[in-house]
Structures are given as C-alpha cells and as structure tokens.
Amino acid sequence: MNKLSGKERYKSGVIPYKQMGYWDADYVPKDTDVIALFRITPQPGVDHEEAAAAVAGESSTATWTVVWTDRLTACELYRAKAYRSELVPNTGPGTKTEAQYFAYIAYDMDLFEPGSIANLTASIIGNVFGFKAVKALRLEDMRIPVAYLKTFQGPATGVIVERERLDKFGRPLLGATTKPKLGLSGRNYGRVVYEALKGGLDFVKDDENINSQPFMHWRDRFLYCMEGVNKAQAETGEVKGHYLNVTAGTMEEMYERAEFAKELGSVIIMIDLVIGYTAIQTMAKWARKNDMILHLHRAGNSTYSRQKNHGMNFRVICKWMRMAGVDHIHAGTVVGKLEGDPLMIRGFYDTLLDTHTPQKLEQGLFFEQDWASLNKVMPVASGGIHAGQMHQLIHYLGEDVVLQFGGGTIGHPMGIQAGAIANRVALETMILARNEGRDYMREGPQILEDAAKWCSPLKAALATWKDITFNYDSTDTADFVPVATPAI
Amino acid sequence: MPPTEPESVQTPTPVTSVDLRKEMAEVGIAEVLDELDRELVGLLPVKTRIREIAALLLIERIRKQMNLNTESLTLHMSFTGNPGTGKTTVALRMANILHRLGFVRRGHVVNVTRDDLVGQYIGHTAPKTKEILKKAMGGVLFIDEAYYLYRPENERDYGQEAIEMLLQVMETQREDLVVILAGYGDRMEKFFQSNPGFRSRVAHHIDFPDYTDDELLSIAEIMLHDMSYKFTDRAREAFVRYLDLRKRQPLFANARSVRNALDRMRLRQANRLFHDLDRVLGVDDVMSLDESDVLASRIFAPSGDGVKKPAGNG
Amino acid sequence: MMTNHGNRITQGQFSFLPDLTDAQITAQIEYALKNNFAVSVEYTDDPHPRNTYWEMFGMPMFDLKDAAGIMMEINNCRKTFPHHYIRVTAFNSVRGVESPAMSYIVNRPKNEPGFMLQRTETRGRQIQYTTRAYVTDKPAGERH
C-alpha cells in the first residue's frame, strides 16, 4: 500500500491508516520525539502494520474517516508515525500464543502539553485500547525525551534528600503496614505505630484503603499516629515516620488532610494511585512546597498491568510516576506474595533509581532513557516478606528500597516491638556481612542464624516464618530471555 | 586479594609442613626477582640484598602459617647511593615483594620529600605528615633525601615534629606501613648518627653503587631501544667517550644523566635531519643517532673543562 | 536510661548490633574505600535526632588506599573524646548521589539518658511535640 498524497489522501471516505501516513518505515525518530512501544494483537485478518498505523493514528490525530480540516494544520508533523513492527518472540504460528507484534510509534513532542501526565496519557492510552482493529493492546514502554522530562517537577523530595532528612544511609529502610487493614480505632491504631517504630522500624504505613471510615475518622488517626511517631522518636533518638494516607473524595479534602499532617510535624504523607494522575501531580507539587515526602500506593494497577497481552506494563507507570513527582512507589518484592519476576522487577527499580537507564531487553527496558536529573523514586517492597529472606531481599532489591514487613512485624509471636527488632537486626547484620565482602546470598541463612544466637526476637521470627515462600510463576515476564527467571 | 579480611572471620589451622617451591610459586615472588634481574642493569649487591630480604620474608610467612612465634618484623629500610642508581625503581619492586608476601596490604608506594611532610608555620606540620602517613598506610612510604628532615642549625625547625610522628608510626604500626629512607650515603650516615631513633628502627640498609661505564652504556642502549632509537657504531664509540668525560663532572646522576643526555641527542638528531629538507628519510635515518649528535655536546668543547654548569645542557 | 532495645540511640547503620570491633570497623572502611567513598570521622555530645552537623574530627579523607589511616583517626578521636558519640560517615561523590552513603556509630557514652518528650497542648486535641536530650541541659563539653 502506498502512502497517498494531495487530493487522493483527503478525498471524503475511509482509507487505511497506513495510507493516511501513520506508517512510515523509513522514519528515524528525533531526539525530541516521545516513543511508545505497544504490544499489538491484531484482529484476525488485520495486517500488523496496518494495526500499528491504526494505533498511531488513534493515539494522535486520526479519526475513523478523512477530515478536510487536517489540511489547515501542519498535519505531517502531528501525525504519530509507526515506524517499526516486529513479531514478538515465542508468539505466532508454531507457538501456543497467537501472533503479537511490538510496534514502535514516534510522537512529536508538540502533541503533548508540557508538564501534564493527564494530557500525555489521554493521547497515548486515551481511546486506543478499545479500538476494534486490535484484539488486545498493551503499552510496554516509553522513551520520554529529555526536553519533555524537563517540563516535569519530578519527585518532590527524592531518595537522596529523603535519606538526608531521615539521617539514614547505606541500608534499606524498614517499614510495616498497620494491620488489620480495617477496623482499628485511632487509639489502637496508634499503638501499633508506636510499638513498631520503637522496636526499630523507620516507617509505619496506612493501608491503601484506610481513609476516613466510621470506625476511625482521619483526624483521630493522624493525632494518635503522630503521638506514636513522636514518642518512638524520643525513645530511640532516631527520626521516625508514619505515612499518613490523605487520599479522599475531593482535592479540597486531600489538601485539608495534608495540611493537618504537616501541622502535626509528619515527615511523610501518602496517596493512592486511584486518585488519578492529576491529583497525584498536584499532591507532588504540594509536597515539594511543604517539605513533605510523598508515598504512593499503587492501588489498582494490577487491573491493567498484570496480563501480558493487554493493558500497560508497570514500568510505564513507574516512568509516569517519576515524572508526576512521587517519592515512594510500591514496585515489587521478588520473593513476596505479589506478582514479580526478578528481572522485570529489577527493570522497575532501575527505572525509578537510575540517572540514565541503558536499553536492557532482558529487564523489559526497550529504550535508553536519560532521566534529565529528575530525582530518584524510592521503590517500596511490600507484601508477604519476612526477616528470613533478608539476604534475598538485599540481593534482588539493593539498598535503595523500603522493605515493608507488615505481617512480618505485627504477627511476631513475642509482640510488635520484637517483630521490629527481628527485622532490624536481620537487616543490619546482613548489610554488615555484605560490606565485609561475604557471599551473603549463599551464607545468608547462616548469617541470620548466627545473629539469632544473641537476638531472641530474630530467633523466634526465623522459627515462625522459616519455610514461608510464595512459589507461583509470574505472568509478566521478559520476552527476550530464553528461559524466564523463576520467582524465588 | 591481600589478607585484608577482618581477623574475626577465621584463623586458619596451623600447617606442619610446607613445600617451599610451591609456596614460592604461589606468591609469585620468583617472577618479581627475575624481573628485577632482567630489567635492572648491574646493581648486583642490591639484587643480592633484595633476595636475602625476600628469603627472610618467605620463611617468616611460612613460620606464621606454622603458628610459630613471630615477633612482628621490622621492615623499614634505608636505600643509600648517588642519584640515578635505581633507588626509586627498586623501592617499587620492594613494595611489590612485600605485598605479595603479605607484609603490606596494598603494595603502593607514596614518594615524598621534606616539603610534603614539613610545614611552614606552627601547627602546619602535624596535619601534613599525618595526611601522608594515612595515604601511605598499607603500602610503602619512600622518603627521598630523608636527611633534610633534620636541620640541626635551626632549633625551631618543624622537621623535628615530622620526625617524631614518623618514629611513632614506624614503631607502633609496623604492620600498616613500611618506611624507606633514601639519599646520599654519607649524608644518611650523619643523619642516622644524630637521629638514633631512626637507626634503631631501620633494619635493612642497602647501598646502591654507581654504575660502571659498561653498565651505563647498556642502560643507554636499553633506553634507546625502548624509544625505538639506536646508536650508529661511531656514535656508540663517541658516547663511551662522552660518559668518561661526563662522570668527571660534578652532579653526575648515573642513569638519570644518561637519560638526559639521550634526550638532548634526540633533539640534535631531529635538527640535523630537519636541516636538509630535500632529503627522503628512511626508517633507519630517523632511528639512528650518529656521531655528530653525540659530539655536539659541550662536554667535548676544546676548553677541556666542559661547561660551567654541567647539570645544564651538557 | 533509655527503654528501647539496647537502651541506646539507634542512629546509624549498625546500632542494633553489638558494638563493632576494630576489625569489623576496618572491614566497613575497606568497603567504603573500595567504592571510592571519602570517609570522615565526626563526634558530638548532642544526640538529638535532628542534630545534623556533628563536629568534624579533621576533614573527610580522600584518596586513601587502606583503612589503617582512618582507623588511626578514629582511635585519636576516641582518645580525645572518650565519652562522646563518634560516627564514621562515608561520602559518595558520583552524580545522582553526592551525599553520605554510609554512617555508623563507633563510640558512645557509657550511659545514654535519652530524651524528654515535651508535649504542649495547643488547638483542639492537637499536641506540639518537642524532643529534648536530657544531656543538653548541661553546656557542651560537660555532658557525659
């Protein structure tokens, strides 16, 4: 199919997207282009290049039919260009999976409003996912040009300043989510906070659905939590924090809660992904203005990030959230109860932490990405992890991470403080061993046993959770490794 | 890796027998000694002393493995001799030997003179000396012309402060660094006489003799070879005569003077070739130093006494 | 006396472990040197969690090859301030960090009396909190 021009191109009617100029195999993306990589499963009978062109068209200037008003614009520039489409390894004829294609689409930067995730996403994932020409569609990765990145604030605080404010260096931070998730009164809730922090955690956290329910209104929670935080700080001489979740029904209510948290001297507040991109960006601006660390719970993401053929990859969320300006984001544990292939998770972590990410196909990083000096986001590992996995956690996740041991702290047989002590001792002893140059991955269990000899809370923790692992296959794995890395 | 593991990790069980040849091969000490023989011209007495010290260290290492009583060895040394006799080069090799045998942890050499250690005003010396000591930890501190640290004519000299700090560390942190004091033989002797503290802490004195004429010629040929130059036969003869004259001049600095002379000869050769722009040059032309390049030296000037300042452009 | 685990302030990387031996400290310094961190020795007699600027016992040490030199300074500092808190901080200068990468306590006073949590009741149910180290009632230098 040839590209049409002039009169032919703008004749009323319906012509293929490829012919409308949304496919250009010779196109060389500019440094200032936004590039998106989609995984396309075309409808039977639809040519994959046409499907790619359709996605390019629908996510930029096209509509289903020809419009003459195009000719009042520099439409060549505004048309997104699908410039490459290739079969995804291990799909198509001869495999168990129907054919999928990686389609590379370049967008001129002028298609997007500066500093607006909402606008960027309204284009890239706006209409196109419901498009009939594709059976399934997944946004796998994006390359954001430096020029566009520079229009975003980025993380309000960032890993480096967070550590400086907290005076905690050279080790992962430790946290826990207050449990049970729902039902505790403010007074009882604050007890958990105090015990865990005094025991040795750095942070305690509200859960994503703790907002202001009949059993505990938000002001009560804030007041009692800050009593716990301040008391633990005085008992330990160490900076402590509790992520106060300010998620609410309206922006006005969120501001009110955030202001109250600030008034009470909290170092950190929390929001949920479900509040939406604009609300997140708004809270990031507020956080920067108010010296606040901003924690984001990725509530809801698995509805669209988990299945391999449709939705979007979590690494794209990571990119958008780094641009939007959060300081923390839940990004997987490898060893815990939630979805996560080790290599994929490493890709998320690198996306959040690198100043410059090279292309790493085995981690699902399709593009080299210069982060344009945007602050780094602290990844949070939460869900089904415990002290006995400390060597694996440090090995897979590194030291720039918050390790959240909720059940692993609060469920300790000797109490919450003991649970916190066990986690902190396990962490410090493992960092010490790592720095000494020991093969801590191999010797990990022994290193923990040795510390348990003088630390009875650790001993009890190891005995309680020794054999707890979550061995399920990941659904979201790399397409470019011959054998997917097994979840541990 | 050198033995940098913290002591707490494990103490090896004592051995009862050691295969000396295997042990030598394991630490790679033979290669260092062979390299020393191969690459350094002459210096026979120095090489002999280094071999003796290496033997001592190797046996000491074995004794340690056998858990025999090993007083921590004093390894500080003095290297005496005229300039250009290879003291710095040998110090580098020595550091390598000490490192391979586990007597210093890193094996680097920090090369200093008085100015690096001694300050200009009160309170300046201690931090300077400390800074150098810290940099040298785990390796070898090479103090060239060490006697300048001591200035008896000035009773308020800050050098004394540096000396005291050095002595302290040489005594109490023998496992952390090895100090090599270097300089002219006679001046070092005087220095040791007035600073008995140093004499008692320096276990090995190595004297570096001047090179013989033949050795100096070999050194020159090796240097030229490394730079892809060579003497013509007549140039070589002229150079032998040059050496004979140059050695009688003051401030003769052995290998260093040879190096300087060669550099000047290269300059003359280049000018000689440049003079004749119509010529086509072959590889041999640009490699060869000829007689005229040597004889143009002012040392051959008819006045007979060469130049006033022979250290200059001889 | 402090009532938390270990009865001590828990700032730094290794406050929950038994006091590090010199050999263990040496190993940590070697880790820092291997990563090209500059290492600094700092001391204070004010343990307040937001007391950021401890006194520098000399400047951060750059370009060292071996831990012995830093150990020497730690021991000098311990000799000079035996009853102070002393910490070792390692600085990473690479782009994207340019901040401390390690920090751990290597000396503490024998008794750590801890902190007073002062509550000032303000509007409604709100409380304004002030943390005050008991020892800072005394002038600097006379605290431990």
PDB file of C-alpha atoms in Angstrom, chain A residues 194-361:
ATOM      1  CA  TYR A 194       4.379   3.262  68.381  1.00  0.00           C
ATOM      2  CA  GLU A 195       5.370  -0.346  69.046  1.00  0.00           C
ATOM      3  CA  ALA A 196       6.734  -0.943  65.565  1.00  0.00           C
ATOM      4  CA  LEU A 197       8.717   2.287  65.468  1.00  0.00           C
ATOM      5  CA  LYS A 198      10.128   1.922  68.958  1.00  0.00           C
ATOM      6  CA  GLY A 199      11.122  -1.627  68.099  1.00  0.00           C
ATOM      7  CA  GLY A 200      13.291  -0.395  65.252  1.00  0.00           C
ATOM      8  CA  LEU A 201      11.342   0.281  62.079  1.00  0.00           C
ATOM      9  CA  ASP A 202      11.818   3.578  60.297  1.00  0.00           C
ATOM     10  CA  PHE A 203       8.287   3.894  58.973  1.00  0.00           C
ATOM     11  CA  VAL A 204       4.820   2.591  59.569  1.00  0.00           C
ATOM     12  CA  LYS A 205       2.210   2.970  56.890  1.00  0.00           C
ATOM     13  CA  ASP A 206      -1.513   3.348  56.460  1.00  0.00           C
ATOM     14  CA  ASP A 207      -3.001   0.842  54.122  1.00  0.00           C
ATOM     15  CA  GLU A 208      -4.380   1.966  50.778  1.00  0.00           C
ATOM     16  CA  ASN A 209      -7.978   1.764  51.905  1.00  0.00           C
ATOM     17  CA  ILE A 210      -7.518   3.471  55.253  1.00  0.00           C
ATOM     18  CA  ASN A 211      -9.057   6.895  54.715  1.00  0.00           C
ATOM     19  CA  SER A 212     -11.845   8.071  56.985  1.00  0.00           C
ATOM     20  CA  GLN A 213     -14.261   5.335  57.822  1.00  0.00           C
ATOM     21  CA  PRO A 214     -16.857   5.069  60.573  1.00  0.00           C
ATOM     22  CA  PHE A 215     -14.526   3.055  62.829  1.00  0.00           C
ATOM     23  CA  MET A 216     -11.736   5.671  62.625  1.00  0.00           C
ATOM     24  CA  HIS A 217     -12.036   9.175  61.250  1.00  0.00           C
ATOM     25  CA  TRP A 218      -8.928  10.607  59.710  1.00  0.00           C
ATOM     26  CA  ARG A 219      -8.215  13.279  62.323  1.00  0.00           C
ATOM     27  CA  ASP A 220      -8.209  10.700  65.098  1.00  0.00           C
ATOM     28  CA  ARG A 221      -5.829   8.556  63.137  1.00  0.00           C
ATOM     29  CA  PHE A 222      -3.491  11.453  62.444  1.00  0.00           C
ATOM     30  CA  LEU A 223      -3.439  12.597  66.067  1.00  0.00           C
ATOM     31  CA  TYR A 224      -2.787   9.169  67.558  1.00  0.00           C
ATOM     32  CA  CYS A 225      -0.289   8.179  64.903  1.00  0.00           C
ATOM     33  CA  MET A 226       1.758  11.311  65.499  1.00  0.00           C
ATOM     34  CA  GLU A 227       1.708  10.650  69.243  1.00  0.00           C
ATOM     35  CA  GLY A 228       3.171   7.236  68.412  1.00  0.00           C
ATOM     36  CA  VAL A 229       5.733   8.659  65.997  1.00  0.00           C
ATOM     37  CA  ASN A 230       6.962  11.373  68.330  1.00  0.00           C
ATOM     38  CA  LYS A 231       7.100   9.134  71.346  1.00  0.00           C
ATOM     39  CA  ALA A 232       9.050   6.482  69.425  1.00  0.00           C
ATOM     40  CA  GLN A 233      11.410   9.157  68.157  1.00  0.00           C
ATOM     41  CA  ALA A 234      12.127  10.252  71.716  1.00  0.00           C
ATOM     42  CA  GLU A 235      12.561   6.666  72.857  1.00  0.00           C
ATOM     43  CA  THR A 236      15.091   5.850  70.170  1.00  0.00           C
ATOM     44  CA  GLY A 237      16.752   9.135  69.277  1.00  0.00           C
ATOM     45  CA  GLU A 238      16.100   8.340  65.652  1.00  0.00           C
ATOM     46  CA  VAL A 239      13.899  10.064  63.062  1.00  0.00           C
ATOM     47  CA  LYS A 240      10.658   8.135  62.563  1.00  0.00           C
ATOM     48  CA  GLY A 241       7.671   8.470  60.284  1.00  0.00           C
ATOM     49  CA  HIS A 242       4.211   7.229  59.516  1.00  0.00           C
ATOM     50  CA  TYR A 243       2.764   7.508  56.020  1.00  0.00           C
ATOM     51  CA  LEU A 244      -0.484   9.304  56.711  1.00  0.00           C
ATOM     52  CA  ASN A 245      -2.830   8.446  53.858  1.00  0.00           C
ATOM     53  CA  VAL A 246      -4.513  11.656  52.720  1.00  0.00           C
ATOM     54  CA  THR A 247      -6.499  10.011  49.938  1.00  0.00           C
ATOM     55  CA  ALA A 248     -10.033  11.437  49.955  1.00  0.00           C
ATOM     56  CA  GLY A 249     -13.017  12.087  47.757  1.00  0.00           C
ATOM     57  CA  THR A 250     -12.069  15.586  46.644  1.00  0.00           C
ATOM     58  CA  MET A 251      -8.894  17.602  46.255  1.00  0.00           C
ATOM     59  CA  GLU A 252     -10.105  20.023  48.909  1.00  0.00           C
ATOM     60  CA  GLU A 253     -10.359  17.227  51.429  1.00  0.00           C
ATOM     61  CA  MET A 254      -6.928  15.908  50.460  1.00  0.00           C
ATOM     62  CA  TYR A 255      -5.394  19.333  50.935  1.00  0.00           C
ATOM     63  CA  GLU A 256      -7.048  19.630  54.336  1.00  0.00           C
ATOM     64  CA  ARG A 257      -5.618  16.286  55.433  1.00  0.00           C
ATOM     65  CA  ALA A 258      -2.191  17.031  54.048  1.00  0.00           C
ATOM     66  CA  GLU A 259      -2.108  20.409  55.791  1.00  0.00           C
ATOM     67  CA  PHE A 260      -3.077  18.768  59.062  1.00  0.00           C
ATOM     68  CA  ALA A 261      -0.314  16.167  58.665  1.00  0.00           C
ATOM     69  CA  LYS A 262       2.154  18.978  58.115  1.00  0.00           C
ATOM     70  CA  GLU A 263       0.881  20.893  61.127  1.00  0.00           C
ATOM     71  CA  LEU A 264       1.425  17.784  63.255  1.00  0.00           C
ATOM     72  CA  GLY A 265       5.028  17.545  62.069  1.00  0.00           C
ATOM     73  CA  SER A 266       4.772  14.399  59.962  1.00  0.00           C
ATOM     74  CA  VAL A 267       7.712  13.855  57.565  1.00  0.00           C
ATOM     75  CA  ILE A 268       5.631  11.915  55.063  1.00  0.00           C
ATOM     76  CA  ILE A 269       2.135  11.619  53.625  1.00  0.00           C
ATOM     77  CA  MET A 270       0.622   9.032  51.366  1.00  0.00           C
ATOM     78  CA  ILE A 271      -1.749   8.861  48.405  1.00  0.00           C
ATOM     79  CA  ASP A 272      -3.203   6.041  46.330  1.00  0.00           C
ATOM     80  CA  LEU A 273      -2.784   5.604  42.586  1.00  0.00           C
ATOM     81  CA  VAL A 274      -6.570   5.531  42.243  1.00  0.00           C
ATOM     82  CA  ILE A 275      -6.837   9.271  42.933  1.00  0.00           C
ATOM     83  CA  GLY A 276      -5.694   9.837  39.352  1.00  0.00           C
ATOM     84  CA  TYR A 277      -2.748  11.367  37.602  1.00  0.00           C
ATOM     85  CA  THR A 278      -3.708  14.992  38.035  1.00  0.00           C
ATOM     86  CA  ALA A 279      -4.365  14.581  41.747  1.00  0.00           C
ATOM     87  CA  ILE A 280      -1.020  12.807  42.110  1.00  0.00           C
ATOM     88  CA  GLN A 281       0.830  15.565  40.289  1.00  0.00           C
ATOM     89  CA  THR A 282      -0.965  18.157  42.354  1.00  0.00           C
ATOM     90  CA  MET A 283      -0.005  16.472  45.605  1.00  0.00           C
ATOM     91  CA  ALA A 284       3.596  16.213  44.393  1.00  0.00           C
ATOM     92  CA  LYS A 285       3.674  19.983  43.927  1.00  0.00           C
ATOM     93  CA  TRP A 286       2.146  20.410  47.357  1.00  0.00           C
ATOM     94  CA  ALA A 287       4.724  18.029  48.864  1.00  0.00           C
ATOM     95  CA  ARG A 288       7.654  19.915  47.373  1.00  0.00           C
ATOM     96  CA  LYS A 289       6.279  23.186  48.653  1.00  0.00           C
ATOM     97  CA  ASN A 290       5.766  21.764  52.129  1.00  0.00           C
ATOM     98  CA  ASP A 291       8.974  19.729  52.667  1.00  0.00           C
ATOM     99  CA  MET A 292       6.988  16.525  52.629  1.00  0.00           C
ATOM    100  CA  ILE A 293       7.908  13.075  51.368  1.00  0.00           C
ATOM    101  CA  LEU A 294       5.136  11.666  49.166  1.00  0.00           C
ATOM    102  CA  HIS A 295       4.384   7.959  49.293  1.00  0.00           C
ATOM    103  CA  LEU A 296       2.288   6.413  46.537  1.00  0.00           C
ATOM    104  CA  HIS A 297       0.465   3.123  46.929  1.00  0.00           C
ATOM    105  CA  ARG A 298      -0.088   1.568  43.518  1.00  0.00           C
ATOM    106  CA  ALA A 299      -3.642   0.591  44.391  1.00  0.00           C
ATOM    107  CA  GLY A 300      -5.493  -0.619  41.330  1.00  0.00           C
ATOM    108  CA  ASN A 301      -2.571  -1.015  38.950  1.00  0.00           C
ATOM    109  CA  SER A 302      -2.892  -4.758  38.616  1.00  0.00           C
ATOM    110  CA  THR A 303      -6.244  -4.315  36.904  1.00  0.00           C
ATOM    111  CA  TYR A 304      -4.312  -3.257  33.826  1.00  0.00           C
ATOM    112  CA  SER A 305      -0.635  -4.098  34.378  1.00  0.00           C
ATOM    113  CA  ARG A 306      -0.643  -7.785  35.063  1.00  0.00           C
ATOM    114  CA  GLN A 307      -1.807  -9.510  31.897  1.00  0.00           C
ATOM    115  CA  LYS A 308       0.788  -9.742  29.242  1.00  0.00           C
ATOM    116  CA  ASN A 309      -1.352  -9.081  26.194  1.00  0.00           C
ATOM    117  CA  HIS A 310      -3.492  -6.152  27.293  1.00  0.00           C
ATOM    118  CA  GLY A 311      -3.192  -3.029  29.395  1.00  0.00           C
ATOM    119  CA  MET A 312       0.123  -1.482  30.226  1.00  0.00           C
ATOM    120  CA  ASN A 313       3.345  -2.586  31.762  1.00  0.00           C
ATOM    121  CA  PHE A 314       4.069  -1.391  35.277  1.00  0.00           C
ATOM    122  CA  ARG A 315       7.379   0.077  34.127  1.00  0.00           C
ATOM    123  CA  VAL A 316       5.400   2.700  32.236  1.00  0.00           C
ATOM    124  CA  ILE A 317       3.559   3.562  35.442  1.00  0.00           C
ATOM    125  CA  CYS A 318       6.964   3.848  37.117  1.00  0.00           C
ATOM    126  CA  LYS A 319       8.062   6.315  34.448  1.00  0.00           C
ATOM    127  CA  TRP A 320       4.923   8.387  34.664  1.00  0.00           C
ATOM    128  CA  MET A 321       5.027   8.437  38.453  1.00  0.00           C
ATOM    129  CA  ARG A 322       8.656   9.557  38.472  1.00  0.00           C
ATOM    130  CA  MET A 323       7.610  12.386  36.161  1.00  0.00           C
ATOM    131  CA  ALA A 324       4.491  13.115  38.205  1.00  0.00           C
ATOM    132  CA  GLY A 325       6.678  13.513  41.261  1.00  0.00           C
ATOM    133  CA  VAL A 326       6.058  10.857  43.900  1.00  0.00           C
ATOM    134  CA  ASP A 327       8.893   9.884  46.257  1.00  0.00           C
ATOM    135  CA  HIS A 328       7.872   6.297  47.013  1.00  0.00           C
ATOM    136  CA  ILE A 329       6.113   3.718  44.890  1.00  0.00           C
ATOM    137  CA  HIS A 330       5.368   0.065  45.511  1.00  0.00           C
ATOM    138  CA  ALA A 331       7.393  -1.764  42.881  1.00  0.00           C
ATOM    139  CA  GLY A 332       7.511  -5.420  43.846  1.00  0.00           C
ATOM    140  CA  THR A 333       9.324  -7.768  46.184  1.00  0.00           C
ATOM    141  CA  VAL A 334      10.507 -10.687  44.001  1.00  0.00           C
ATOM    142  CA  VAL A 335      10.197 -13.017  46.975  1.00  0.00           C
ATOM    143  CA  GLY A 336       6.863 -11.948  48.465  1.00  0.00           C
ATOM    144  CA  LYS A 337       3.208 -12.725  47.835  1.00  0.00           C
ATOM    145  CA  LEU A 338       2.635 -10.339  44.905  1.00  0.00           C
ATOM    146  CA  GLU A 339       3.405 -10.755  41.222  1.00  0.00           C
ATOM    147  CA  GLY A 340       7.014 -10.238  40.216  1.00  0.00           C
ATOM    148  CA  ASP A 341       9.678 -11.805  38.049  1.00  0.00           C
ATOM    149  CA  PRO A 342      13.138 -10.815  39.399  1.00  0.00           C
ATOM    150  CA  LEU A 343      14.382  -9.374  36.118  1.00  0.00           C
ATOM    151  CA  MET A 344      11.172  -7.453  35.478  1.00  0.00           C
ATOM    152  CA  ILE A 345      11.280  -6.037  38.991  1.00  0.00           C
ATOM    153  CA  ARG A 346      14.910  -5.011  38.532  1.00  0.00           C
ATOM    154  CA  GLY A 347      13.730  -3.133  35.462  1.00  0.00           C
ATOM    155  CA  PHE A 348      11.132  -1.262  37.535  1.00  0.00           C
ATOM    156  CA  TYR A 349      13.713  -0.441  40.210  1.00  0.00           C
ATOM    157  CA  ASP A 350      16.229   0.803  37.650  1.00  0.00           C
ATOM    158  CA  THR A 351      13.540   2.947  36.051  1.00  0.00           C
ATOM    159  CA  LEU A 352      12.906   4.558  39.410  1.00  0.00           C
ATOM    160  CA  LEU A 353      16.532   4.899  40.529  1.00  0.00           C
ATOM    161  CA  ASP A 354      18.878   5.362  37.572  1.00  0.00           C
ATOM    162  CA  THR A 355      20.060   8.731  36.369  1.00  0.00           C
ATOM    163  CA  HIS A 356      20.450   7.108  32.992  1.00  0.00           C
ATOM    164  CA  THR A 357      18.987   3.757  32.007  1.00  0.00           C
ATOM    165  CA  PRO A 358      20.582   1.859  29.140  1.00  0.00           C
ATOM    166  CA  GLN A 359      18.439  -0.413  26.983  1.00  0.00           C
ATOM    167  CA  LYS A 360      18.076  -3.740  28.802  1.00  0.00           C
ATOM    168  CA  LEU A 361      15.759  -6.040  26.894  1.00  0.00           C
TER     169      LEU A 361
END
